[in-house]
Coordinates of C-alpha atoms in Angstrom, one line a residue:
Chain A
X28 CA 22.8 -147.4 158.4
X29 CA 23.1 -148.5 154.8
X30 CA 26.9 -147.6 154.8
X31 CA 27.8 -149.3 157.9
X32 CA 30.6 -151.5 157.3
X33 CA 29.7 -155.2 157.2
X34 CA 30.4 -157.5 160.6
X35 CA 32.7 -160.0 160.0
X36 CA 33.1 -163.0 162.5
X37 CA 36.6 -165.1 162.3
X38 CA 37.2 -168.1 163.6
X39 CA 39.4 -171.4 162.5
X40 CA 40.2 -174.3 164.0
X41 CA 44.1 -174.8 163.9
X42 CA 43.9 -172.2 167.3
X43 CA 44.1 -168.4 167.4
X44 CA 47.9 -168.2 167.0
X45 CA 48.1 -170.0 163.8
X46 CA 49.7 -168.4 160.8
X47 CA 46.5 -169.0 158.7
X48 CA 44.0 -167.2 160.7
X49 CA 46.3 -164.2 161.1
X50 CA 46.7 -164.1 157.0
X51 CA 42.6 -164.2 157.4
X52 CA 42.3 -161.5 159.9
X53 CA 44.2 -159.2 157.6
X54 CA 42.5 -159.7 154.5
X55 CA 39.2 -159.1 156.4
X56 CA 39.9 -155.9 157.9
X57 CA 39.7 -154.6 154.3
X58 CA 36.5 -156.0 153.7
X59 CA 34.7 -154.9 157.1
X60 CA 34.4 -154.6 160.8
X61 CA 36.7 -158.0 162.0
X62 CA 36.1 -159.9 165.5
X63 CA 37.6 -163.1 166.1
X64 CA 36.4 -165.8 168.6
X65 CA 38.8 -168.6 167.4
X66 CA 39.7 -172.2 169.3
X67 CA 42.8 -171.4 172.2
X68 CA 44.2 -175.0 171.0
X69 CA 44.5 -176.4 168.0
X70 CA 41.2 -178.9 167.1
X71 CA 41.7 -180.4 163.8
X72 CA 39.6 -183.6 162.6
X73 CA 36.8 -182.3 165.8
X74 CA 34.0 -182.5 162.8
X75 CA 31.0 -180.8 163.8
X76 CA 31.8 -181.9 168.0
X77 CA 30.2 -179.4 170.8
X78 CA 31.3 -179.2 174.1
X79 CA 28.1 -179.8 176.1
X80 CA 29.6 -182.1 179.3
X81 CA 32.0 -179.5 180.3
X82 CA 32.2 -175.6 180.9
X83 CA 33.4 -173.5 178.3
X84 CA 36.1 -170.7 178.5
X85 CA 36.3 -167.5 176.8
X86 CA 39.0 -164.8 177.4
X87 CA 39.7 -161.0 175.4
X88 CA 42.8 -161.4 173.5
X89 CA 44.8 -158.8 172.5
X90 CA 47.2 -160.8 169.9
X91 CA 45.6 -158.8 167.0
X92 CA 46.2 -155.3 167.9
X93 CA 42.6 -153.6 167.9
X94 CA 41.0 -156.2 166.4
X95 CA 38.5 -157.7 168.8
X96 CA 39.6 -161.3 169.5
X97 CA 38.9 -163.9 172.7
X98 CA 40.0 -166.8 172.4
X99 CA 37.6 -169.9 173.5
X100 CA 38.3 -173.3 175.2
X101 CA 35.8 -175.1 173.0
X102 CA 35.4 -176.5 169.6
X103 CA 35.1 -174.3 166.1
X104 CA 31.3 -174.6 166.2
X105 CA 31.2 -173.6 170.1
X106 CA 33.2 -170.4 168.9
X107 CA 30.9 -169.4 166.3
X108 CA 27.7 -170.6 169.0
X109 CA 29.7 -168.8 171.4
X110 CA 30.2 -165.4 169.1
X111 CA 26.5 -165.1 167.7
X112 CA 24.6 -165.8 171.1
X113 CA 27.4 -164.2 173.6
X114 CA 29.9 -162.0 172.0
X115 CA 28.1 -160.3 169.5
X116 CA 24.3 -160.8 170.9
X117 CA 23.3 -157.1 170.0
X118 CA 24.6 -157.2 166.3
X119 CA 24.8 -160.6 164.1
X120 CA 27.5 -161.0 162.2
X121 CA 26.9 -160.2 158.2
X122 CA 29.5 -162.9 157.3
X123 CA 31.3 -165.9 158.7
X124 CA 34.8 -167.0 157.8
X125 CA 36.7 -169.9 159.2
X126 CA 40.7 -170.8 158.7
X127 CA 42.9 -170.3 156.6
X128 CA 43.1 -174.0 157.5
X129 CA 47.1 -175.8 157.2
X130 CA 45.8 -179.0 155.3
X131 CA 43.1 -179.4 152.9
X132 CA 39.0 -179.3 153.9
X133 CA 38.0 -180.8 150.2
X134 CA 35.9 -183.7 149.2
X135 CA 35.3 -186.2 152.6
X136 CA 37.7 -184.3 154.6
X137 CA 34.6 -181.8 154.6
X138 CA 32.8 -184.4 157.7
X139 CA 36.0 -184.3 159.5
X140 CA 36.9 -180.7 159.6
X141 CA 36.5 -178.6 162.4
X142 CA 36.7 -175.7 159.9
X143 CA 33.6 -176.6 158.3
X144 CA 32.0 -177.2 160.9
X145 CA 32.4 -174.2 161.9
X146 CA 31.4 -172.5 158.7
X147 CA 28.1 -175.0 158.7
X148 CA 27.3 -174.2 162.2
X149 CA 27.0 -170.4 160.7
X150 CA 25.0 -171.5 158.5
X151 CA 22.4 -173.0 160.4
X152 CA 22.5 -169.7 162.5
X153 CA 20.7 -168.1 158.9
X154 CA 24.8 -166.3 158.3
X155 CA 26.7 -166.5 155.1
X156 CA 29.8 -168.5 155.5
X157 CA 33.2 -169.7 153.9
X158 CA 35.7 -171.9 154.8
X159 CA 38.9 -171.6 153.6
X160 CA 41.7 -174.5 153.5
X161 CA 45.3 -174.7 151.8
X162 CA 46.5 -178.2 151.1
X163 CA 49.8 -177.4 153.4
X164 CA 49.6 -178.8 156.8
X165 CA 52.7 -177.4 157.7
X166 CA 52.7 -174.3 160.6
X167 CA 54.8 -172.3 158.5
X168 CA 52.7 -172.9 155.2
X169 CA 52.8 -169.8 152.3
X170 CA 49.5 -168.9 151.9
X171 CA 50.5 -165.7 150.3
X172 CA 49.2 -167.0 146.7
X173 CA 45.4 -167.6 148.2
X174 CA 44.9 -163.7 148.6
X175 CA 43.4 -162.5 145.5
X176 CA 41.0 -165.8 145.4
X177 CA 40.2 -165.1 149.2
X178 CA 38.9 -161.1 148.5
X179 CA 37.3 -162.0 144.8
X180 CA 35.5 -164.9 146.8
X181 CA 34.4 -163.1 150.0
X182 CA 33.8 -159.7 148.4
X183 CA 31.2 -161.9 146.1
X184 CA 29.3 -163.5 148.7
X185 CA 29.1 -159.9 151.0
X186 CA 27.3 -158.4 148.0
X187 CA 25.3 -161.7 147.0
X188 CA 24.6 -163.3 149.5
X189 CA 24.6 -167.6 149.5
X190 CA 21.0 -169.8 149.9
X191 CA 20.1 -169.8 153.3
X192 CA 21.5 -173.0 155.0
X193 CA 24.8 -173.0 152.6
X194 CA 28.3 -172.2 153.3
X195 CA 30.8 -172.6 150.9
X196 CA 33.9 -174.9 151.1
X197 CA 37.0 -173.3 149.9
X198 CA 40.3 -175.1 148.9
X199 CA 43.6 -174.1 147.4
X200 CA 46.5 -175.9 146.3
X201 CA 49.6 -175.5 147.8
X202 CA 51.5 -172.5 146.7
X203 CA 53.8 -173.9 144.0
X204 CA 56.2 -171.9 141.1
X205 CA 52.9 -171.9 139.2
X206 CA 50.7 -169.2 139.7
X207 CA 46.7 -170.4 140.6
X208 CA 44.9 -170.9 137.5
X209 CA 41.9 -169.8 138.6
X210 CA 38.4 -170.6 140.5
X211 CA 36.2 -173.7 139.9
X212 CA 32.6 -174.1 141.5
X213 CA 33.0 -177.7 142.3
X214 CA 30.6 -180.6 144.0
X215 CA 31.9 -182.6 146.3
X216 CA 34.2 -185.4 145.1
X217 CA 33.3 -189.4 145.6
X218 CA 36.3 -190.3 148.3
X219 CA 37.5 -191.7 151.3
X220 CA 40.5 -192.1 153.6
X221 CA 41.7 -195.7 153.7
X222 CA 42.9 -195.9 157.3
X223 CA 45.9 -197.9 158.3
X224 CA 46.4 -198.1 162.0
X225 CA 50.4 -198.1 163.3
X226 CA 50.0 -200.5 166.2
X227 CA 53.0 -199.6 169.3
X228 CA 53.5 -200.5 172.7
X229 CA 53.8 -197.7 175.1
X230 CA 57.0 -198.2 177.9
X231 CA 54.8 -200.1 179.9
X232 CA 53.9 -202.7 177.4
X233 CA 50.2 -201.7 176.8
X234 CA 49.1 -201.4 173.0
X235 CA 48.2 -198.1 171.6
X236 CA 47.7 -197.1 167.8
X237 CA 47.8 -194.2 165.7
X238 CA 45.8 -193.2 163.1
X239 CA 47.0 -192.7 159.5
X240 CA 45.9 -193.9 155.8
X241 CA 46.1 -192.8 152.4
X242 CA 43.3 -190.8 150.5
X243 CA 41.1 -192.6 148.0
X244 CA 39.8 -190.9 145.3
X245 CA 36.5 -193.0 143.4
X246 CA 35.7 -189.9 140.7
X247 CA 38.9 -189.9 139.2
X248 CA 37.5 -189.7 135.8
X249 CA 34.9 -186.7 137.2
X250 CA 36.5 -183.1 135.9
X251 CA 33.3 -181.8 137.9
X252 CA 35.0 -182.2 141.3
X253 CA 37.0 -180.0 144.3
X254 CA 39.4 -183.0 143.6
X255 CA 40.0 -182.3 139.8
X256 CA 39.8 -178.6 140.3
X257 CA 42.7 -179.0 143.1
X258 CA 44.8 -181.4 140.8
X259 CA 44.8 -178.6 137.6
X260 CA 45.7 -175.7 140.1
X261 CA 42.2 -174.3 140.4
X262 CA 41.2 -172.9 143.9
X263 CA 38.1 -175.2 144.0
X264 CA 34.5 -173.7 145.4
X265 CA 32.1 -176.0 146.6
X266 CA 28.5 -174.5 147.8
X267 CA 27.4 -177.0 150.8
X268 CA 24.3 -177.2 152.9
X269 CA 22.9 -179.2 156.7
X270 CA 20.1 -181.0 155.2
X271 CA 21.9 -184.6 155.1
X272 CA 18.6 -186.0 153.4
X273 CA 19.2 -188.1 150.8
X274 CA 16.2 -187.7 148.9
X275 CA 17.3 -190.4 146.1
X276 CA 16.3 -193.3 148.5
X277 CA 13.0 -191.4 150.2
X278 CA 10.6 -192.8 147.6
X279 CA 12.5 -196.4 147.8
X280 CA 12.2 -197.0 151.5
X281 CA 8.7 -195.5 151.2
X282 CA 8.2 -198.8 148.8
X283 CA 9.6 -201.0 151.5
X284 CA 6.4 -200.5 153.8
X285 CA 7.8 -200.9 157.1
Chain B
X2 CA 28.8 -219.7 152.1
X3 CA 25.1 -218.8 151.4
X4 CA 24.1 -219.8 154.5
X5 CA 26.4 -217.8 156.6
X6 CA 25.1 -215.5 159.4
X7 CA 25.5 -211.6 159.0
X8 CA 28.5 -209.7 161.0
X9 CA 27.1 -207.0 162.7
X10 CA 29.2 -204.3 164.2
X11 CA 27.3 -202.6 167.4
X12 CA 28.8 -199.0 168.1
X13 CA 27.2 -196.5 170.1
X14 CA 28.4 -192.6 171.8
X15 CA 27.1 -193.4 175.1
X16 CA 29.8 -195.6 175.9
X17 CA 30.1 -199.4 175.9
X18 CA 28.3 -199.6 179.6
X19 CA 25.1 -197.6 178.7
X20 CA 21.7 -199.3 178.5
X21 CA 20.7 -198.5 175.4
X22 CA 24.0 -200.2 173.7
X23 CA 23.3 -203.3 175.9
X24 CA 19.5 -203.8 174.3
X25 CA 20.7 -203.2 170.8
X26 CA 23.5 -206.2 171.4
X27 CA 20.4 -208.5 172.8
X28 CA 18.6 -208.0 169.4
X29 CA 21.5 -207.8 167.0
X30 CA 21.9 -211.5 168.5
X31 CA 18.7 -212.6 166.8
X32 CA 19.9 -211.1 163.5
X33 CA 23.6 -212.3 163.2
X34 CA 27.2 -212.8 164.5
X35 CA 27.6 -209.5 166.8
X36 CA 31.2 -207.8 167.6
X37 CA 31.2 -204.6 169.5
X38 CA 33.9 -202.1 169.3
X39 CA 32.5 -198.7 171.7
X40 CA 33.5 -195.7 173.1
X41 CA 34.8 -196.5 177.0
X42 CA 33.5 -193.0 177.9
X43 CA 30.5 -190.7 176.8
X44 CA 31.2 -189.3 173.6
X45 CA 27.7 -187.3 173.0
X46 CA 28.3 -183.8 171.0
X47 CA 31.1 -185.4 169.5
X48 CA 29.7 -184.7 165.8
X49 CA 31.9 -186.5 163.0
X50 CA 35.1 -185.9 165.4
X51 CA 38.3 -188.6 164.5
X52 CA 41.6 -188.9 166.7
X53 CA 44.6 -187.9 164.7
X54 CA 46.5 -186.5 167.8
X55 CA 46.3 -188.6 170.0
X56 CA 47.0 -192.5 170.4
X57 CA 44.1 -194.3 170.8
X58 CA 43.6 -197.3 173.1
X59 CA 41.8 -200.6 172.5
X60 CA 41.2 -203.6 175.1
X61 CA 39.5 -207.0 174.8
X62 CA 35.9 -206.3 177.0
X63 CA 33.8 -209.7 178.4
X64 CA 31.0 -207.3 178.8
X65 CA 28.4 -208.9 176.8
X66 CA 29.7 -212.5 177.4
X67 CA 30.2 -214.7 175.1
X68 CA 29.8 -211.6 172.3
X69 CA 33.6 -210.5 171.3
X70 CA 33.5 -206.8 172.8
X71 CA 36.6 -204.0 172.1
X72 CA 36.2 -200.7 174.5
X73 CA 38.2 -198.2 172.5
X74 CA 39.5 -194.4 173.8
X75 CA 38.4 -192.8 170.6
X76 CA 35.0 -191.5 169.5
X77 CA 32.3 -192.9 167.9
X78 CA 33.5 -192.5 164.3
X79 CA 37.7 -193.8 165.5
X80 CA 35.1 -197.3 166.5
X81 CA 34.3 -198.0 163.2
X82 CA 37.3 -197.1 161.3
X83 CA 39.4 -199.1 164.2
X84 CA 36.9 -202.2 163.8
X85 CA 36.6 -201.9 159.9
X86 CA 40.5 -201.7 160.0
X87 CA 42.0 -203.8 162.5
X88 CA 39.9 -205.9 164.4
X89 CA 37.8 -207.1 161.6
X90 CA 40.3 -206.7 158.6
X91 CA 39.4 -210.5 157.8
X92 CA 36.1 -210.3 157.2
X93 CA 34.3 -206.9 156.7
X94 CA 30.8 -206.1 158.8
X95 CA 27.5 -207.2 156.6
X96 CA 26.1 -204.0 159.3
X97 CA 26.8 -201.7 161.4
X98 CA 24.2 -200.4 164.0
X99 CA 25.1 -197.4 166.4
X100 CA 23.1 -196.9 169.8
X101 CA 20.4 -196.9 171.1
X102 CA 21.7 -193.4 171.7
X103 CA 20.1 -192.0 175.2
X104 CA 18.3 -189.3 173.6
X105 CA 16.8 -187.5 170.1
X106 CA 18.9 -187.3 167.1
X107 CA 16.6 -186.1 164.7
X108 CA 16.6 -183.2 162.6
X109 CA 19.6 -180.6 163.0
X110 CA 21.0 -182.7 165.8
X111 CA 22.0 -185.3 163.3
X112 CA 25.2 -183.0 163.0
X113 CA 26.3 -182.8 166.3
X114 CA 25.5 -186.3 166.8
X115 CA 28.2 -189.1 167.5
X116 CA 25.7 -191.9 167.1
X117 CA 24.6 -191.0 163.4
X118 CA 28.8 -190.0 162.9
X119 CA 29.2 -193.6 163.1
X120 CA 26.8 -194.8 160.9
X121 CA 27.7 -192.4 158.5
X122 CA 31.2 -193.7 158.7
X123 CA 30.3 -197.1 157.9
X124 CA 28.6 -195.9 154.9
X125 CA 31.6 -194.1 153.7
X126 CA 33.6 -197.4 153.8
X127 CA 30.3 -198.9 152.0
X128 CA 28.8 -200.9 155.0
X129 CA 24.8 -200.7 155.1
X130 CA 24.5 -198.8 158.6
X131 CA 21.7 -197.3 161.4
X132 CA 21.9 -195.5 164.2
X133 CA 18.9 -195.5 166.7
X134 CA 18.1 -193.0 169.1
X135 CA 15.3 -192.5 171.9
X136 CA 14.0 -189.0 172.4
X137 CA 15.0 -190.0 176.4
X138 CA 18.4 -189.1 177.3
X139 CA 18.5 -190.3 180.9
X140 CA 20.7 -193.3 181.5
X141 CA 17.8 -195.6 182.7
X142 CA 15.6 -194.7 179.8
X143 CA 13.5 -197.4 178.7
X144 CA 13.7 -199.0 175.2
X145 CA 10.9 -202.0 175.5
X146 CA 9.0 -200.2 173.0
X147 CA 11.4 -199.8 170.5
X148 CA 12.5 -203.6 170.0
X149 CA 9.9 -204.7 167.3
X150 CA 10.8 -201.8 165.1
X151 CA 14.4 -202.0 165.4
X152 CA 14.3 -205.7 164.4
X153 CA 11.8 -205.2 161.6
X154 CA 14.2 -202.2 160.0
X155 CA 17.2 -204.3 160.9
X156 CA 15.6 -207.1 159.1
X157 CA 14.8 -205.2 156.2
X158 CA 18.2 -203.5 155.6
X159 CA 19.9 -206.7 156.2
X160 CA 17.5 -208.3 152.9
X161 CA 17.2 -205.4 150.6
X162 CA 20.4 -203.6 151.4
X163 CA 20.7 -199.4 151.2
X164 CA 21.7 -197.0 148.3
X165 CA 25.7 -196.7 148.5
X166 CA 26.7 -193.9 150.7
X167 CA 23.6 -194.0 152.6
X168 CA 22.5 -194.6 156.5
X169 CA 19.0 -194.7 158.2
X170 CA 18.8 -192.3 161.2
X171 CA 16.4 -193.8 163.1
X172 CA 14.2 -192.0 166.0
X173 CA 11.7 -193.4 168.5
X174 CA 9.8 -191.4 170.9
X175 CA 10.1 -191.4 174.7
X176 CA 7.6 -194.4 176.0
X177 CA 4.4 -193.4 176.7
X178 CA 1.3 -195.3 177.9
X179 CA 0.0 -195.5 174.7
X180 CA 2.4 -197.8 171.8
X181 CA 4.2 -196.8 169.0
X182 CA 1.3 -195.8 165.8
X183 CA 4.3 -197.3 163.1
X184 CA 7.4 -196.4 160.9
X185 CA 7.7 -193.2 158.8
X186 CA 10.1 -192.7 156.1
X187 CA 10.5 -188.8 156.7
X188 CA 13.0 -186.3 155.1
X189 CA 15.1 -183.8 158.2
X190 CA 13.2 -181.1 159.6
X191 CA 14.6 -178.1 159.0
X192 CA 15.5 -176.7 162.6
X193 CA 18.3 -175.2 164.9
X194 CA 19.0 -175.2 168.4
X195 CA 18.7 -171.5 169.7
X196 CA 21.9 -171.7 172.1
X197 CA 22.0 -170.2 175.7
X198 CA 24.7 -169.4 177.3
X199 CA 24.9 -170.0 181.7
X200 CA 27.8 -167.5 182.3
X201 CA 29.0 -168.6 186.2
X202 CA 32.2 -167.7 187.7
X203 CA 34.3 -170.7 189.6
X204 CA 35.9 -170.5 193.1
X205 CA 38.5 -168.4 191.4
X206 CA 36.5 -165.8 190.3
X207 CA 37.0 -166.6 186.5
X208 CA 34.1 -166.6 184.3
X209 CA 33.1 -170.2 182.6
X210 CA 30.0 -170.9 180.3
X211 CA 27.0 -173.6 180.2
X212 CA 26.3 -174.4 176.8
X213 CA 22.1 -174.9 176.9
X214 CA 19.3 -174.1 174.5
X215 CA 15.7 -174.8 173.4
X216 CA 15.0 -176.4 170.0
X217 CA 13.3 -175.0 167.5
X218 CA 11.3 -176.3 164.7
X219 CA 11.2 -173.8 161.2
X220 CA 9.0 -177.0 159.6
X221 CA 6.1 -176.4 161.6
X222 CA 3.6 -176.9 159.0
X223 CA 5.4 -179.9 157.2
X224 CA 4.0 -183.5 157.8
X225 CA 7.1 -185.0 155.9
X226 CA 9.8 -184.2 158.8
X227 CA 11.0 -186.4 161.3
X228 CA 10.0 -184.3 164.1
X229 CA 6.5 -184.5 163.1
X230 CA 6.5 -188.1 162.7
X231 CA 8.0 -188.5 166.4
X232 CA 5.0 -185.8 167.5
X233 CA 2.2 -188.1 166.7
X234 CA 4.1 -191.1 168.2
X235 CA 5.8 -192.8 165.2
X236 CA 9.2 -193.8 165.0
X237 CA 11.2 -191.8 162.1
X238 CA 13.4 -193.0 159.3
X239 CA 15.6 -190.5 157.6
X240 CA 18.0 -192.0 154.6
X241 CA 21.3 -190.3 155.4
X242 CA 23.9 -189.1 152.9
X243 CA 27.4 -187.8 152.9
X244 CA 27.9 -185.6 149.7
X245 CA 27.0 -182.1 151.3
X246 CA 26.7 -180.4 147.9
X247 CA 24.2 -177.8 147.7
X248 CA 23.1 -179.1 144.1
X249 CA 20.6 -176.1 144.2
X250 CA 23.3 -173.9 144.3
X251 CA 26.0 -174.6 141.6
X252 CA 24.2 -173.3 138.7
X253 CA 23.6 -169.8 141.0
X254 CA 27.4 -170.1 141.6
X255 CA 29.3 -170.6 138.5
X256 CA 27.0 -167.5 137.0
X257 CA 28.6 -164.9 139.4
X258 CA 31.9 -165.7 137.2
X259 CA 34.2 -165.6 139.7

């Protein structure tokens, strides 16, 4: 079935009513055959987490029209676990895409975000993947600007194909009264987040703190980056793989003999 | 202060009352001053997860004597940044060690692993850092056999110091009658867990889902992986780094033109 239309598996990890994933839903019913199997709550900053202590939901959904959707109790990597082994057991999916995530996936946020993860996890499973992320956390964030980037991107990698084990990470700037300049394959930028805990009491006088900091970026003077890409406008594209490996230090421990 | 002893931070995912963290406190004792800030609750699966909804809770613990002990709400990787950040905002760890996690975290389950999540933490904020893991995940495993290797890699990263950005995943096999052969320095095997899902309904009548699976090894033929090293009875070193780039595939990338 040469002209079947590709199979194209959804998912995010902001929860299957978010404003992102229905802007993702619509763009990839023009590319393909769409079913979604997306978190039922939101799950930001659950990194690459599975749920493996506790039973797992999964129910239809009908909340996009004829587009198969169920929405899932677990994480973004159970969904896509979920989708391939469950869901869509008879035919695996030709592509996955994850978000459009409200706040940005770039540089470090990559280990933190649940839509990565979810895009990794695909790639493990031998699928093509991209996650997509707009550096606007807020619910109502205009994503309305990422469109053309979002087809030119995914239409690319349906007809291409990525290296097996590699997913690609995805970012856009905000939408401002600038138009996108344009895309920028990226590596990873050199950063942290420099956390600052706000300590409280709660009414009964126990301590409790929150989490919050300030990002840290150590390649400032790098144009090669998803950071510099972001900061000139550019959607920024960077191809990323499972193997954590760092094969720099292999041959230096090897001298170590332990 | 030349002379001063090395602050070791002792994390772990199975929770500040598991076995395996206990041993690794008894041995860090030999090697420095010891402060352990843990998950109080299982946190396995919990990949590179991070608590930015939630409060999270820390309380003083005189579990390990006279050793200053924090049990902390959060996951494995909330530990670190709370311990880098607040409890020891004075003086920052020389090391951070994370286990001895109650089963494997070699190869592809480096991803999903909480354990390695906070090792890999502590190298983001710089700190020289190893998680251990024994390919026995029940809670009365036993670790005799894995003290003189953790002290002689402990001892050797404490001297020489790793790459920046990188942490040793380190693997032992399950105790056998037979001891441990030696250390390998070994690169990740490339592998996946092929997921099963246990569809059950509950008293209700509602469907829920198991997650299980069997592993499985595409490096069969490689004697350079981890899980071969485990297979003939060595314990495996893996250097660990954080830039996910796929390096291989930038050049492939920027000539589609997008």
């Amino acid at each position: 079935m040469a002209d079947q239309k590709p199979l194209i598996l959804v998912t995010n990890d902001d929860g299957i009513t978010s404003v992102g994933i229905r802007t993702l839903v619509e763009l990839m019913k023009q590319l393909g055959s769409v079913v979604v199997v997306a978190p039922n709550s939101p799950q930001s900053g659950m990194g690459h987490a599975i749920t493996i202590s506790n039973p797992i939901r999964l129910y239809p959904s009908d909340i996009f029209g004829d587009v198969p959707a169920y929405e899932c109790s677990g994480t973004p990597a159970d969904c896509v676990k979920l989708a391939k082994h469950h869901v869509l057991k008879d035919r695996s999916p030709d592509l996955v895409v994850s978000g459009i995530n409200h706040g940005s996936n770039s540089s470090i946020s990559i280990l933190y975000s649940g839509t990565m993860s979810a895009a990794i996890e695909a790639a493990i499973e031998g699928i093509p993947a991209i996650g997509f992320s707009l550096n606007d956390f807020t619910s109502q964030a205009d994503f309305s600007h990422t469109r053309d980037h979002i087809l030119t991107i995914t239409r690319s990698v349906l007809e291409r194909g990525l290296q097996r084990g590699t997913a690609l990470n995805v970012n856009f700037p905000a939408r401002t009264a600038e138009p996108l300049k344009g895309i920028r394959i990226c590596r990873q930028a050199n950063a942290k987040w420099q956390e600052e805990f706000d300590e409280r009491r709660d009414p009964h006088g126990r301590r409790y703190f929150w989490m919050a900091g300030d990002f840290v970026n150590f390649d400032t003077h790098a144009e090669d980056t998803d950071e510099y890409a972001l900061s000139q406008n550019y959607t920024s594209v960077v191809p990323c793989q499972y193997d954590l490996t760092s094969y720099g230090m292999l041959d230096e421990l090897k001298n170590w003999k332990l």
